[in-house]
Amino acid sequence: MSAVPAAIRAEVSVRPDDPVFAGHYPGFPILPGLFLLEYVHTTTGIEALPTAVDRVKFVRPVYPGDQVVLDIGFSRDGDEVRCDATASVDADVVAEFRLRYPEGAK
Amino acid sequence: MIGVDRIKRIIPHRHPILLVDRVSTVEPGRSLVAHKAVTAAEPCYQRLGDDTPAGGYAYPISLLLESWAQSAVLLACWEQPNPDVLAGKVELAAGIAGVRLLRPVYPGHTVEHRVEIVRSVDDAAVVAGGSLVDDQTVLEVKRFTVALRDSDVLRRPSVGASR
């Protein structure tokens, strides 16, 4: 288990001037849910791409200006590294994730 | 061939996050095949420096999945188009399960998305499928659940309201 890194907590600001909001959706800006998956992947610091996304649950939308808190934990899963994460806004969980990375990714 | 003009009449996604270029096959209520060309001009590559190694140009998994998911929404909404969120409903991803990422996608690749309706109820659909590049599978998706919600219900609470 020693090769698995400790848990990570990070905060991401959803910038209202992110160009994505012009198109998602015109007049009704909400963050594409999968952008949260990218936040999680980037925050892990793992260079390799995940091999699997076992599960994502979106609880409610994220809006421009939201401060998203990511809590990310790692564990061994056979030959792979499993990553469980939540995204929260104002202490409410807005999305949950389970990803897998190849062995040696971390 | 069904191009961007028709796609925009069915789903509300717009530049820079309209990630489906054309639809080649559709069986409404059943299945759809859509295509997305990835190029070096994508906004996601804008900030990469000249020293970025080859692997840095892998198309982000979030955008690959978003592109696949837009194909799924196209199929789910084919017969009840929802091109304007303000006039209709908002498509929201409710959940995704069983995604396998088999190969990275790079600029120059054209991704073929295949989607099939697994189950469809009033305002939600479960869609499965995957994506190919040059006949090789790059993505598998066991279950993607999309829900349509009234946009009024989802309005962000107004400033000053308790949250």
mmCIF file of C-alpha atoms in Angstrom:
data_model
loop_
_atom_site.group_PDB
_atom_site.id
_atom_site.type_symbol
_atom_site.label_atom_id
_atom_site.label_comp_id
_atom_site.label_asym_id
_atom_site.label_seq_id
_atom_site.Cartn_x
_atom_site.Cartn_y
_atom_site.Cartn_z
ATOM 1 C CA MET A 1 0.000 0.000 0.000
ATOM 2 C CA SER A 2 2.955 2.308 0.521
ATOM 3 C CA ALA A 3 3.135 3.286 -3.147
ATOM 4 C CA VAL A 4 -0.348 4.776 -3.034
ATOM 5 C CA PRO A 5 -0.278 8.505 -2.310
ATOM 6 C CA ALA A 6 -2.190 10.117 0.512
ATOM 7 C CA ALA A 7 -5.510 11.829 0.004
ATOM 8 C CA ILE A 8 -5.658 15.162 -1.786
ATOM 9 C CA ARG A 9 -7.918 18.115 -1.108
ATOM 10 C CA ALA A 10 -7.982 20.922 -3.652
ATOM 11 C CA GLU A 11 -10.185 23.831 -4.538
ATOM 12 C CA VAL A 12 -11.091 24.923 -8.060
ATOM 13 C CA SER A 13 -12.829 28.186 -8.950
ATOM 14 C CA VAL A 14 -15.288 27.924 -11.802
ATOM 15 C CA ARG A 15 -14.417 31.093 -13.665
ATOM 16 C CA PRO A 16 -17.463 32.944 -14.969
ATOM 17 C CA ASP A 17 -15.402 34.080 -17.983
ATOM 18 C CA ASP A 18 -14.614 30.495 -19.048
ATOM 19 C CA PRO A 19 -15.410 30.458 -22.786
ATOM 20 C CA VAL A 20 -17.310 27.176 -22.389
ATOM 21 C CA PHE A 21 -20.306 28.998 -20.899
ATOM 22 C CA ALA A 22 -21.050 30.723 -24.222
ATOM 23 C CA GLY A 23 -22.023 27.339 -25.580
ATOM 24 C CA HIS A 24 -23.197 25.419 -22.507
ATOM 25 C CA TYR A 25 -25.788 26.683 -22.738
ATOM 26 C CA PRO A 26 -26.556 30.028 -24.464
ATOM 27 C CA GLY A 27 -28.363 32.128 -21.844
ATOM 28 C CA PHE A 28 -28.173 29.313 -19.304
ATOM 29 C CA PRO A 29 -24.590 28.799 -18.126
ATOM 30 C CA ILE A 30 -23.892 25.521 -16.337
ATOM 31 C CA LEU A 31 -20.577 23.686 -16.227
ATOM 32 C CA PRO A 32 -20.515 20.541 -18.395
ATOM 33 C CA GLY A 33 -20.504 17.795 -15.753
ATOM 34 C CA LEU A 34 -17.589 16.057 -17.404
ATOM 35 C CA PHE A 35 -15.396 19.105 -16.785
ATOM 36 C CA LEU A 36 -15.477 18.046 -13.130
ATOM 37 C CA LEU A 37 -13.978 14.731 -14.217
ATOM 38 C CA GLU A 38 -11.161 16.669 -15.880
ATOM 39 C CA TYR A 39 -10.636 18.672 -12.676
ATOM 40 C CA VAL A 40 -10.324 15.398 -10.743
ATOM 41 C CA HIS A 41 -7.909 13.868 -13.266
ATOM 42 C CA THR A 42 -5.751 17.004 -13.373
ATOM 43 C CA THR A 43 -5.701 17.292 -9.588
ATOM 44 C CA THR A 44 -4.432 13.719 -9.135
ATOM 45 C CA GLY A 45 -1.186 14.853 -10.718
ATOM 46 C CA ILE A 46 -1.040 11.543 -12.582
ATOM 47 C CA GLU A 47 0.363 11.928 -16.074
ATOM 48 C CA ALA A 48 -1.089 8.701 -17.464
ATOM 49 C CA LEU A 49 -4.686 8.746 -18.650
ATOM 50 C CA PRO A 50 -7.148 6.713 -16.591
ATOM 51 C CA THR A 51 -7.873 3.252 -17.968
ATOM 52 C CA ALA A 52 -11.434 3.263 -16.661
ATOM 53 C CA VAL A 53 -14.120 5.459 -15.210
ATOM 54 C CA ASP A 54 -16.113 2.948 -13.204
ATOM 55 C CA ARG A 55 -18.716 5.353 -11.989
ATOM 56 C CA VAL A 56 -19.710 9.005 -12.033
ATOM 57 C CA LYS A 57 -22.776 10.336 -10.269
ATOM 58 C CA PHE A 58 -23.872 13.918 -10.863
ATOM 59 C CA VAL A 59 -26.013 15.224 -8.019
ATOM 60 C CA ARG A 60 -26.636 18.775 -9.135
ATOM 61 C CA PRO A 61 -25.286 21.273 -11.667
ATOM 62 C CA VAL A 62 -22.282 23.515 -11.061
ATOM 63 C CA TYR A 63 -22.605 27.187 -11.986
ATOM 64 C CA PRO A 64 -20.146 29.928 -12.974
ATOM 65 C CA GLY A 65 -18.522 31.359 -9.862
ATOM 66 C CA ASP A 66 -18.904 28.192 -7.788
ATOM 67 C CA GLN A 67 -15.942 27.143 -5.661
ATOM 68 C CA VAL A 68 -15.554 23.406 -6.135
ATOM 69 C CA VAL A 69 -13.764 21.447 -3.414
ATOM 70 C CA LEU A 70 -12.284 18.148 -4.576
ATOM 71 C CA ASP A 71 -11.528 15.328 -2.160
ATOM 72 C CA ILE A 72 -9.525 12.576 -3.781
ATOM 73 C CA GLY A 73 -8.353 9.288 -2.287
ATOM 74 C CA PHE A 74 -6.301 6.453 -3.760
ATOM 75 C CA SER A 75 -6.170 2.730 -3.097
ATOM 76 C CA ARG A 76 -4.743 -0.373 -4.707
ATOM 77 C CA ASP A 77 -7.093 -2.424 -6.879
ATOM 78 C CA GLY A 78 -5.228 -5.472 -8.119
ATOM 79 C CA ASP A 79 -2.608 -4.176 -10.511
ATOM 80 C CA GLU A 80 -4.237 -0.773 -10.756
ATOM 81 C CA VAL A 81 -4.577 2.384 -8.707
ATOM 82 C CA ARG A 82 -8.147 3.196 -7.814
ATOM 83 C CA CYS A 83 -9.143 6.806 -7.331
ATOM 84 C CA ASP A 84 -12.312 7.787 -5.461
ATOM 85 C CA ALA A 85 -13.278 11.441 -5.478
ATOM 86 C CA THR A 86 -16.054 13.821 -4.576
ATOM 87 C CA ALA A 87 -16.707 17.346 -5.784
ATOM 88 C CA SER A 88 -18.518 19.653 -3.367
ATOM 89 C CA VAL A 89 -19.898 23.171 -3.501
ATOM 90 C CA ASP A 90 -20.846 24.925 -0.269
ATOM 91 C CA ALA A 91 -20.234 21.649 1.600
ATOM 92 C CA ASP A 92 -22.790 19.767 -0.521
ATOM 93 C CA VAL A 93 -21.525 16.918 -2.676
ATOM 94 C CA VAL A 94 -22.325 17.752 -6.311
ATOM 95 C CA ALA A 95 -20.618 14.778 -7.954
ATOM 96 C CA GLU A 96 -18.869 11.490 -7.117
ATOM 97 C CA PHE A 97 -16.239 9.667 -9.158
ATOM 98 C CA ARG A 98 -14.400 6.364 -9.281
ATOM 99 C CA LEU A 99 -11.518 6.116 -11.730
ATOM 100 C CA ARG A 100 -8.760 3.580 -12.305
ATOM 101 C CA TYR A 101 -5.195 4.254 -13.378
ATOM 102 C CA PRO A 102 -2.581 1.850 -14.662
ATOM 103 C CA GLU A 103 -0.093 0.296 -12.275
ATOM 104 C CA GLY A 104 2.805 2.577 -11.521
ATOM 105 C CA ALA A 105 0.852 5.689 -12.464
ATOM 106 C CA LYS A 106 1.608 7.233 -9.109
ATOM 107 C CA MET B 1 -25.301 13.234 -44.334
ATOM 108 C CA ILE B 2 -26.554 15.128 -41.327
ATOM 109 C CA GLY B 3 -24.342 18.109 -40.542
ATOM 110 C CA VAL B 4 -23.947 20.754 -37.880
ATOM 111 C CA ASP B 5 -26.992 22.688 -39.134
ATOM 112 C CA ARG B 6 -29.287 19.755 -38.305
ATOM 113 C CA ILE B 7 -27.433 18.906 -35.092
ATOM 114 C CA LYS B 8 -28.032 22.458 -33.835
ATOM 115 C CA ARG B 9 -31.742 22.004 -34.400
ATOM 116 C CA ILE B 10 -31.802 19.020 -32.028
ATOM 117 C CA ILE B 11 -29.407 19.751 -29.139
ATOM 118 C CA PRO B 12 -28.621 23.073 -27.397
ATOM 119 C CA HIS B 13 -24.809 22.747 -27.231
ATOM 120 C CA ARG B 14 -22.958 25.508 -29.083
ATOM 121 C CA HIS B 15 -19.414 26.652 -29.870
ATOM 122 C CA PRO B 16 -16.921 26.033 -28.269
ATOM 123 C CA ILE B 17 -18.521 22.955 -26.730
ATOM 124 C CA LEU B 18 -20.514 21.543 -29.641
ATOM 125 C CA LEU B 19 -18.441 18.388 -30.080
ATOM 126 C CA VAL B 20 -20.336 16.480 -32.774
ATOM 127 C CA ASP B 21 -19.605 17.255 -36.436
ATOM 128 C CA ARG B 22 -21.991 14.975 -38.271
ATOM 129 C CA VAL B 23 -24.352 12.044 -37.993
ATOM 130 C CA SER B 24 -24.050 9.229 -40.505
ATOM 131 C CA THR B 25 -26.711 6.803 -39.298
ATOM 132 C CA VAL B 26 -29.748 7.182 -37.106
ATOM 133 C CA GLU B 27 -32.510 4.795 -36.160
ATOM 134 C CA PRO B 28 -34.684 6.992 -33.946
ATOM 135 C CA GLY B 29 -35.338 5.442 -30.548
ATOM 136 C CA ARG B 30 -32.663 2.814 -31.160
ATOM 137 C CA SER B 31 -29.208 3.802 -32.334
ATOM 138 C CA LEU B 32 -27.058 6.497 -33.887
ATOM 139 C CA VAL B 33 -23.563 6.875 -35.329
ATOM 140 C CA ALA B 34 -21.900 10.293 -35.099
ATOM 141 C CA HIS B 35 -18.461 11.652 -35.983
ATOM 142 C CA LYS B 36 -16.115 14.156 -34.386
ATOM 143 C CA ALA B 37 -12.847 15.275 -35.956
ATOM 144 C CA VAL B 38 -10.161 16.245 -33.455
ATOM 145 C CA THR B 39 -7.702 18.876 -34.699
ATOM 146 C CA ALA B 40 -4.705 20.770 -33.343
ATOM 147 C CA ALA B 41 -6.881 23.918 -33.449
ATOM 148 C CA GLU B 42 -9.117 22.685 -30.585
ATOM 149 C CA PRO B 43 -9.237 25.213 -27.707
ATOM 150 C CA CYS B 44 -7.904 22.512 -25.349
ATOM 151 C CA TYR B 45 -4.494 22.722 -27.083
ATOM 152 C CA GLN B 46 -4.325 26.516 -27.036
ATOM 153 C CA ARG B 47 -2.031 26.884 -24.044
ATOM 154 C CA LEU B 48 0.349 24.016 -24.746
ATOM 155 C CA GLY B 49 3.913 25.186 -25.232
ATOM 156 C CA ASP B 50 6.327 24.079 -27.917
ATOM 157 C CA ASP B 51 8.060 21.786 -25.431
ATOM 158 C CA THR B 52 4.891 19.717 -24.836
ATOM 159 C CA PRO B 53 5.701 16.037 -25.437
ATOM 160 C CA ALA B 54 3.639 13.884 -27.814
ATOM 161 C CA GLY B 55 1.538 12.448 -24.988
ATOM 162 C CA GLY B 56 0.446 15.938 -23.972
ATOM 163 C CA TYR B 57 -1.675 16.113 -27.111
ATOM 164 C CA ALA B 58 -3.937 13.232 -26.115
ATOM 165 C CA TYR B 59 -7.481 14.525 -26.430
ATOM 166 C CA PRO B 60 -8.796 15.087 -22.879
ATOM 167 C CA ILE B 61 -10.965 12.232 -21.631
ATOM 168 C CA SER B 62 -13.578 14.720 -20.440
ATOM 169 C CA LEU B 63 -14.014 16.090 -23.974
ATOM 170 C CA LEU B 64 -13.985 12.631 -25.557
ATOM 171 C CA LEU B 65 -16.716 11.535 -23.150
ATOM 172 C CA GLU B 66 -18.604 14.815 -23.595
ATOM 173 C CA SER B 67 -18.518 14.326 -27.371
ATOM 174 C CA TRP B 68 -19.796 10.757 -26.988
ATOM 175 C CA ALA B 69 -22.459 11.965 -24.531
ATOM 176 C CA GLN B 70 -23.632 14.638 -26.981
ATOM 177 C CA SER B 71 -24.143 11.858 -29.521
ATOM 178 C CA ALA B 72 -26.213 10.057 -26.880
ATOM 179 C CA VAL B 73 -28.296 13.185 -26.239
ATOM 180 C CA LEU B 74 -28.792 13.615 -30.006
ATOM 181 C CA LEU B 75 -30.285 10.134 -30.152
ATOM 182 C CA ALA B 76 -32.366 10.608 -27.003
ATOM 183 C CA CYS B 77 -33.793 13.904 -28.314
ATOM 184 C CA TRP B 78 -34.003 13.009 -32.004
ATOM 185 C CA GLU B 79 -37.768 12.940 -32.152
ATOM 186 C CA GLN B 80 -38.317 15.680 -29.568
ATOM 187 C CA PRO B 81 -35.654 18.268 -30.390
ATOM 188 C CA ASN B 82 -34.499 20.591 -27.625
ATOM 189 C CA PRO B 83 -32.279 23.159 -29.346
ATOM 190 C CA ASP B 84 -32.862 26.046 -26.921
ATOM 191 C CA VAL B 85 -32.557 25.490 -23.190
ATOM 192 C CA LEU B 86 -34.361 28.751 -22.423
ATOM 193 C CA ALA B 87 -37.404 27.598 -24.356
ATOM 194 C CA GLY B 88 -37.340 24.012 -23.275
ATOM 195 C CA LYS B 89 -35.509 21.703 -20.955
ATOM 196 C CA VAL B 90 -31.942 21.207 -19.831
ATOM 197 C CA GLU B 91 -30.124 17.979 -20.582
ATOM 198 C CA LEU B 92 -28.178 16.883 -17.568
ATOM 199 C CA ALA B 93 -25.889 13.908 -17.248
ATOM 200 C CA ALA B 94 -27.125 12.041 -14.178
ATOM 201 C CA GLY B 95 -24.559 9.277 -14.165
ATOM 202 C CA ILE B 96 -22.014 7.264 -16.092
ATOM 203 C CA ALA B 97 -20.852 3.728 -15.406
ATOM 204 C CA GLY B 98 -18.519 1.187 -16.894
ATOM 205 C CA VAL B 99 -16.304 3.440 -19.009
ATOM 206 C CA ARG B 100 -13.135 1.919 -20.420
ATOM 207 C CA LEU B 101 -10.534 4.088 -22.105
ATOM 208 C CA LEU B 102 -8.596 1.838 -24.411
ATOM 209 C CA ARG B 103 -6.470 4.149 -26.546
ATOM 210 C CA PRO B 104 -5.687 7.855 -26.548
ATOM 211 C CA VAL B 105 -7.090 10.059 -29.313
ATOM 212 C CA TYR B 106 -4.845 12.633 -30.995
ATOM 213 C CA PRO B 107 -5.234 15.560 -33.406
ATOM 214 C CA GLY B 108 -5.875 14.169 -36.867
ATOM 215 C CA HIS B 109 -8.137 11.427 -35.584
ATOM 216 C CA THR B 110 -11.794 11.270 -36.532
ATOM 217 C CA VAL B 111 -13.745 9.603 -33.763
ATOM 218 C CA GLU B 112 -16.801 7.522 -34.623
ATOM 219 C CA HIS B 113 -19.284 7.458 -31.757
ATOM 220 C CA ARG B 114 -21.820 4.634 -31.566
ATOM 221 C CA VAL B 115 -24.754 4.994 -29.206
ATOM 222 C CA GLU B 116 -27.719 2.725 -28.473
ATOM 223 C CA ILE B 117 -30.733 3.358 -26.277
ATOM 224 C CA VAL B 118 -30.842 0.797 -23.476
ATOM 225 C CA ARG B 119 -33.938 2.164 -21.797
ATOM 226 C CA SER B 120 -36.034 5.252 -22.218
ATOM 227 C CA VAL B 121 -38.695 6.719 -19.955
ATOM 228 C CA ASP B 122 -40.477 10.080 -20.025
ATOM 229 C CA ASP B 123 -37.661 12.460 -19.232
ATOM 230 C CA ALA B 124 -34.668 10.183 -18.980
ATOM 231 C CA ALA B 125 -32.742 7.757 -21.140
ATOM 232 C CA VAL B 126 -30.040 5.187 -20.523
ATOM 233 C CA VAL B 127 -27.608 4.932 -23.421
ATOM 234 C CA ALA B 128 -24.679 2.575 -24.069
ATOM 235 C CA GLY B 129 -22.016 2.324 -26.751
ATOM 236 C CA GLY B 130 -18.488 3.313 -27.545
ATOM 237 C CA SER B 131 -16.141 5.064 -29.917
ATOM 238 C CA LEU B 132 -13.732 4.004 -32.631
ATOM 239 C CA VAL B 133 -10.810 5.546 -34.467
ATOM 240 C CA ASP B 134 -9.792 3.801 -37.697
ATOM 241 C CA ASP B 135 -11.932 0.780 -36.693
ATOM 242 C CA GLN B 136 -10.139 0.412 -33.348
ATOM 243 C CA THR B 137 -12.132 0.845 -30.157
ATOM 244 C CA VAL B 138 -10.928 3.802 -28.083
ATOM 245 C CA LEU B 139 -13.833 4.068 -25.651
ATOM 246 C CA GLU B 140 -16.529 1.800 -24.210
ATOM 247 C CA VAL B 141 -19.487 3.054 -22.192
ATOM 248 C CA LYS B 142 -21.777 0.579 -20.447
ATOM 249 C CA ARG B 143 -24.316 3.036 -19.118
ATOM 250 C CA PHE B 144 -24.881 6.762 -19.482
ATOM 251 C CA THR B 145 -28.002 8.246 -17.926
ATOM 252 C CA VAL B 146 -29.264 11.566 -19.226
ATOM 253 C CA ALA B 147 -32.202 13.377 -17.678
ATOM 254 C CA LEU B 148 -34.223 16.281 -19.020
ATOM 255 C CA ARG B 149 -35.194 18.824 -16.403
ATOM 256 C CA ASP B 150 -37.264 21.987 -16.622
ATOM 257 C CA SER B 151 -34.811 24.857 -16.906
ATOM 258 C CA ASP B 152 -36.915 26.935 -14.472
ATOM 259 C CA VAL B 153 -36.298 24.438 -11.695
ATOM 260 C CA LEU B 154 -32.549 24.635 -12.230
ATOM 261 C CA ARG B 155 -32.136 28.370 -12.258
ATOM 262 C CA ARG B 156 -29.275 29.370 -10.068
ATOM 263 C CA PRO B 157 -30.598 30.806 -6.798
ATOM 264 C CA SER B 158 -30.556 34.579 -7.160
ATOM 265 C CA VAL B 159 -27.785 36.529 -5.508
ATOM 266 C CA GLY B 160 -28.568 37.213 -1.877
ATOM 267 C CA ALA B 161 -30.877 34.248 -1.510
ATOM 268 C CA SER B 162 -29.803 31.767 1.113
ATOM 269 C CA ARG B 163 -28.023 28.781 -0.367
#
